[in-house]
PDB file of C-alpha atoms in Angstrom:
ATOM      1  CA  UNK A  15      69.483 117.496  90.605  1.00  0.00           C
ATOM      2  CA  UNK A  16      68.554 118.575  87.087  1.00  0.00           C
ATOM      3  CA  UNK A  17      68.803 122.207  88.071  1.00  0.00           C
ATOM      4  CA  UNK A  18      72.257 121.655  89.578  1.00  0.00           C
ATOM      5  CA  UNK A  19      73.488 119.869  86.436  1.00  0.00           C
ATOM      6  CA  UNK A  20      72.074 122.627  84.252  1.00  0.00           C
ATOM      7  CA  UNK A  21      73.799 125.325  86.314  1.00  0.00           C
ATOM      8  CA  UNK A  22      77.107 123.461  86.185  1.00  0.00           C
ATOM      9  CA  UNK A  23      76.797 122.979  82.437  1.00  0.00           C
ATOM     10  CA  UNK A  24      76.083 126.664  81.926  1.00  0.00           C
ATOM     11  CA  UNK A  25      79.058 127.626  84.083  1.00  0.00           C
ATOM     12  CA  UNK A  26      81.396 125.294  82.188  1.00  0.00           C
ATOM     13  CA  UNK A  27      80.143 126.703  78.903  1.00  0.00           C
ATOM     14  CA  UNK A  28      82.017 129.937  79.607  1.00  0.00           C
ATOM     15  CA  UNK A  29      85.293 128.358  80.774  1.00  0.00           C
ATOM     16  CA  UNK A  30      88.513 128.953  78.860  1.00  0.00           C
ATOM     17  CA  UNK A  31      88.997 125.387  77.626  1.00  0.00           C
ATOM     18  CA  UNK A  32      85.486 125.308  76.158  1.00  0.00           C
ATOM     19  CA  UNK A  33      85.974 128.689  74.492  1.00  0.00           C
ATOM     20  CA  UNK A  34      89.323 127.499  73.106  1.00  0.00           C
ATOM     21  CA  UNK A  35      87.727 124.349  71.694  1.00  0.00           C
ATOM     22  CA  UNK A  36      84.954 126.410  70.162  1.00  0.00           C
ATOM     23  CA  UNK A  37      87.558 128.753  68.633  1.00  0.00           C
ATOM     24  CA  UNK A  38      89.352 125.740  67.137  1.00  0.00           C
ATOM     25  CA  UNK A  39      86.135 124.742  65.387  1.00  0.00           C
ATOM     26  CA  UNK A  40      84.922 121.745  67.396  1.00  0.00           C
ATOM     27  CA  UNK A  41      81.195 121.136  67.217  1.00  0.00           C
ATOM     28  CA  UNK A  42      78.918 121.433  70.247  1.00  0.00           C
ATOM     29  CA  UNK A  43      78.454 117.693  70.784  1.00  0.00           C
ATOM     30  CA  UNK A  44      82.183 117.018  70.823  1.00  0.00           C
ATOM     31  CA  UNK A  45      82.727 119.857  73.296  1.00  0.00           C
ATOM     32  CA  UNK A  46      79.890 118.567  75.484  1.00  0.00           C
ATOM     33  CA  UNK A  47      81.132 114.972  75.594  1.00  0.00           C
ATOM     34  CA  UNK A  48      84.860 115.665  75.620  1.00  0.00           C
ATOM     35  CA  UNK A  49      85.110 118.659  77.954  1.00  0.00           C
ATOM     36  CA  UNK A  50      81.906 119.404  79.856  1.00  0.00           C
ATOM     37  CA  UNK A  51      80.593 115.919  80.704  1.00  0.00           C
ATOM     38  CA  UNK A  52      83.847 114.615  82.255  1.00  0.00           C
ATOM     39  CA  UNK A  53      84.016 117.698  84.471  1.00  0.00           C
ATOM     40  CA  UNK A  54      80.467 117.393  85.803  1.00  0.00           C
ATOM     41  CA  UNK A  55      80.267 113.579  85.945  1.00  0.00           C
ATOM     42  CA  UNK A  56      81.757 113.407  89.438  1.00  0.00           C
ATOM     43  CA  UNK A  57      79.165 115.779  90.824  1.00  0.00           C
ATOM     44  CA  UNK A  58      76.379 113.840  89.112  1.00  0.00           C
ATOM     45  CA  UNK A  59      77.603 110.514  90.529  1.00  0.00           C
ATOM     46  CA  UNK A  60      77.926 111.903  94.053  1.00  0.00           C
ATOM     47  CA  UNK A  61      74.425 113.387  93.826  1.00  0.00           C
ATOM     48  CA  UNK A  62      72.997 110.047  92.675  1.00  0.00           C
ATOM     49  CA  UNK A  63      74.778 108.207  95.474  1.00  0.00           C
ATOM     50  CA  UNK A  64      73.244 110.600  97.991  1.00  0.00           C
ATOM     51  CA  UNK A  65      69.755 110.048  96.506  1.00  0.00           C
ATOM     52  CA  UNK A  66      69.853 106.233  96.703  1.00  0.00           C
ATOM     53  CA  UNK A  67      69.494 105.993 100.528  1.00  0.00           C
ATOM     54  CA  UNK A  68      66.340 108.086 100.506  1.00  0.00           C
ATOM     55  CA  UNK A  69      64.890 105.877  97.755  1.00  0.00           C
ATOM     56  CA  UNK A  70      65.712 102.797  99.842  1.00  0.00           C
ATOM     57  CA  UNK A  71      63.989 104.321 102.870  1.00  0.00           C
ATOM     58  CA  UNK A  72      60.912 105.305 100.815  1.00  0.00           C
ATOM     59  CA  UNK A  73      60.661 101.764  99.467  1.00  0.00           C
ATOM     60  CA  UNK A  74      61.020 100.262 102.943  1.00  0.00           C
ATOM     61  CA  UNK A  75      58.326 102.504 104.408  1.00  0.00           C
ATOM     62  CA  UNK A  76      55.930 101.837 101.530  1.00  0.00           C
ATOM     63  CA  UNK A  77      56.523  98.092 101.797  1.00  0.00           C
ATOM     64  CA  UNK A  78      56.025  98.238 105.560  1.00  0.00           C
ATOM     65  CA  UNK A  79      52.542  99.725 105.115  1.00  0.00           C
ATOM     66  CA  UNK A  80      51.747  97.268 102.271  1.00  0.00           C
ATOM     67  CA  UNK A  81      51.940  99.845  99.477  1.00  0.00           C
ATOM     68  CA  UNK A  82      55.277  98.652  98.106  1.00  0.00           C
ATOM     69  CA  UNK A  83      56.301  95.530  96.259  1.00  0.00           C
ATOM     70  CA  UNK A  84      54.175  92.421  96.668  1.00  0.00           C
ATOM     71  CA  UNK A  85      55.303  89.332  98.657  1.00  0.00           C
ATOM     72  CA  UNK A  86      57.087  87.218  96.021  1.00  0.00           C
ATOM     73  CA  UNK A  87      59.600  90.052  95.663  1.00  0.00           C
ATOM     74  CA  UNK A  88      61.903  90.532  98.632  1.00  0.00           C
ATOM     75  CA  UNK A  89      62.493  94.024  99.995  1.00  0.00           C
ATOM     76  CA  UNK A  90      63.828  95.377 103.258  1.00  0.00           C
ATOM     77  CA  UNK A  91      60.459  96.836 104.178  1.00  0.00           C
ATOM     78  CA  UNK A  92      58.638  93.549 103.593  1.00  0.00           C
ATOM     79  CA  UNK A  93      61.288  91.734 105.648  1.00  0.00           C
ATOM     80  CA  UNK A  94      60.678  94.104 108.551  1.00  0.00           C
ATOM     81  CA  UNK A  95      56.901  93.714 108.187  1.00  0.00           C
ATOM     82  CA  UNK A  96      57.099  89.918 108.106  1.00  0.00           C
ATOM     83  CA  UNK A  97      59.425  89.886 111.101  1.00  0.00           C
ATOM     84  CA  UNK A  98      57.169  92.225 113.090  1.00  0.00           C
ATOM     85  CA  UNK A  99      54.360  89.657 112.910  1.00  0.00           C
ATOM     86  CA  UNK A 100      56.504  87.290 115.013  1.00  0.00           C
ATOM     87  CA  UNK A 101      57.974  89.990 117.221  1.00  0.00           C
ATOM     88  CA  UNK A 102      57.003  88.339 120.484  1.00  0.00           C
ATOM     89  CA  UNK A 103      58.867  85.093 119.788  1.00  0.00           C
ATOM     90  CA  UNK A 104      61.545  86.041 117.258  1.00  0.00           C
ATOM     91  CA  UNK A 105      62.473  89.621 118.035  1.00  0.00           C
ATOM     92  CA  UNK A 106      65.946  89.222 116.542  1.00  0.00           C
ATOM     93  CA  UNK A 107      64.431  89.007 113.039  1.00  0.00           C
ATOM     94  CA  UNK A 108      63.218  92.601 113.230  1.00  0.00           C
ATOM     95  CA  UNK A 109      66.569  93.703 114.592  1.00  0.00           C
ATOM     96  CA  UNK A 110      68.501  91.993 111.784  1.00  0.00           C
ATOM     97  CA  UNK A 111      66.216  93.420 109.084  1.00  0.00           C
ATOM     98  CA  UNK A 112      66.346  96.931 110.537  1.00  0.00           C
ATOM     99  CA  UNK A 113      70.131  96.785 110.908  1.00  0.00           C
ATOM    100  CA  UNK A 114      70.428  95.640 107.291  1.00  0.00           C
ATOM    101  CA  UNK A 115      68.377  98.658 106.221  1.00  0.00           C
ATOM    102  CA  UNK A 116      70.522 101.012 108.288  1.00  0.00           C
ATOM    103  CA  UNK A 117      73.820  99.520 107.103  1.00  0.00           C
ATOM    104  CA  UNK A 118      72.841  99.605 103.420  1.00  0.00           C
ATOM    105  CA  UNK A 119      71.794 103.247 103.733  1.00  0.00           C
ATOM    106  CA  UNK A 120      74.953 104.159 105.640  1.00  0.00           C
ATOM    107  CA  UNK A 121      77.103 102.381 103.073  1.00  0.00           C
ATOM    108  CA  UNK A 122      75.650 104.459 100.245  1.00  0.00           C
ATOM    109  CA  UNK A 123      75.934 107.670 102.247  1.00  0.00           C
ATOM    110  CA  UNK A 124      79.553 107.070 103.238  1.00  0.00           C
ATOM    111  CA  UNK A 125      80.522 105.901  99.765  1.00  0.00           C
ATOM    112  CA  UNK A 126      78.878 108.894  98.119  1.00  0.00           C
ATOM    113  CA  UNK A 127      79.919 111.483 100.652  1.00  0.00           C
ATOM    114  CA  UNK A 128      83.494 110.534 101.390  1.00  0.00           C
ATOM    115  CA  UNK A 129      84.780 108.144  98.761  1.00  0.00           C
ATOM    116  CA  UNK A 130      83.345 109.494  95.547  1.00  0.00           C
ATOM    117  CA  UNK A 131      83.582 113.135  96.551  1.00  0.00           C
ATOM    118  CA  UNK A 132      87.276 112.691  97.349  1.00  0.00           C
ATOM    119  CA  UNK A 133      87.849 110.768  94.128  1.00  0.00           C
ATOM    120  CA  UNK A 134      86.073 113.233  91.843  1.00  0.00           C
ATOM    121  CA  UNK A 135      86.844 116.547  93.536  1.00  0.00           C
ATOM    122  CA  UNK A 136      89.351 118.214  91.244  1.00  0.00           C
ATOM    123  CA  UNK A 137      90.058 121.138  93.563  1.00  0.00           C
ATOM    124  CA  UNK A 138      91.317 118.973  96.410  1.00  0.00           C
ATOM    125  CA  UNK A 139      93.435 116.890  93.998  1.00  0.00           C
ATOM    126  CA  UNK A 140      95.280 120.014  92.866  1.00  0.00           C
ATOM    127  CA  UNK A 141      96.070 121.035  96.439  1.00  0.00           C
ATOM    128  CA  UNK A 142      97.672 117.685  97.373  1.00  0.00           C
TER     129      UNK A 142
END
């Protein structure tokens, strides 16, 4: 993600509005926060929203193999592990915990992919 942000920042550095601001005498920090950061913030937010589901899955897997958070702290992986101990009698507990994990991950993916990308994509806003 850092490489993508760096490439975007370098590409915006040569845009006309940045060159015009530089010609008018604005300092580099004002140009960065007023012109460059608002233009790349949407891409950064979408990238973060697409990274969150993988972090949730990593945490769940690590908690499921007892390498994650310890029992006083609740996590989706520890819920699945605790429910799997009673799988023979209470199989619905595993199903509910696994569905919660899937739905949380899907919510972040759909929000990041569709909602935020549509909201922050300047090219598609100009076409409509």
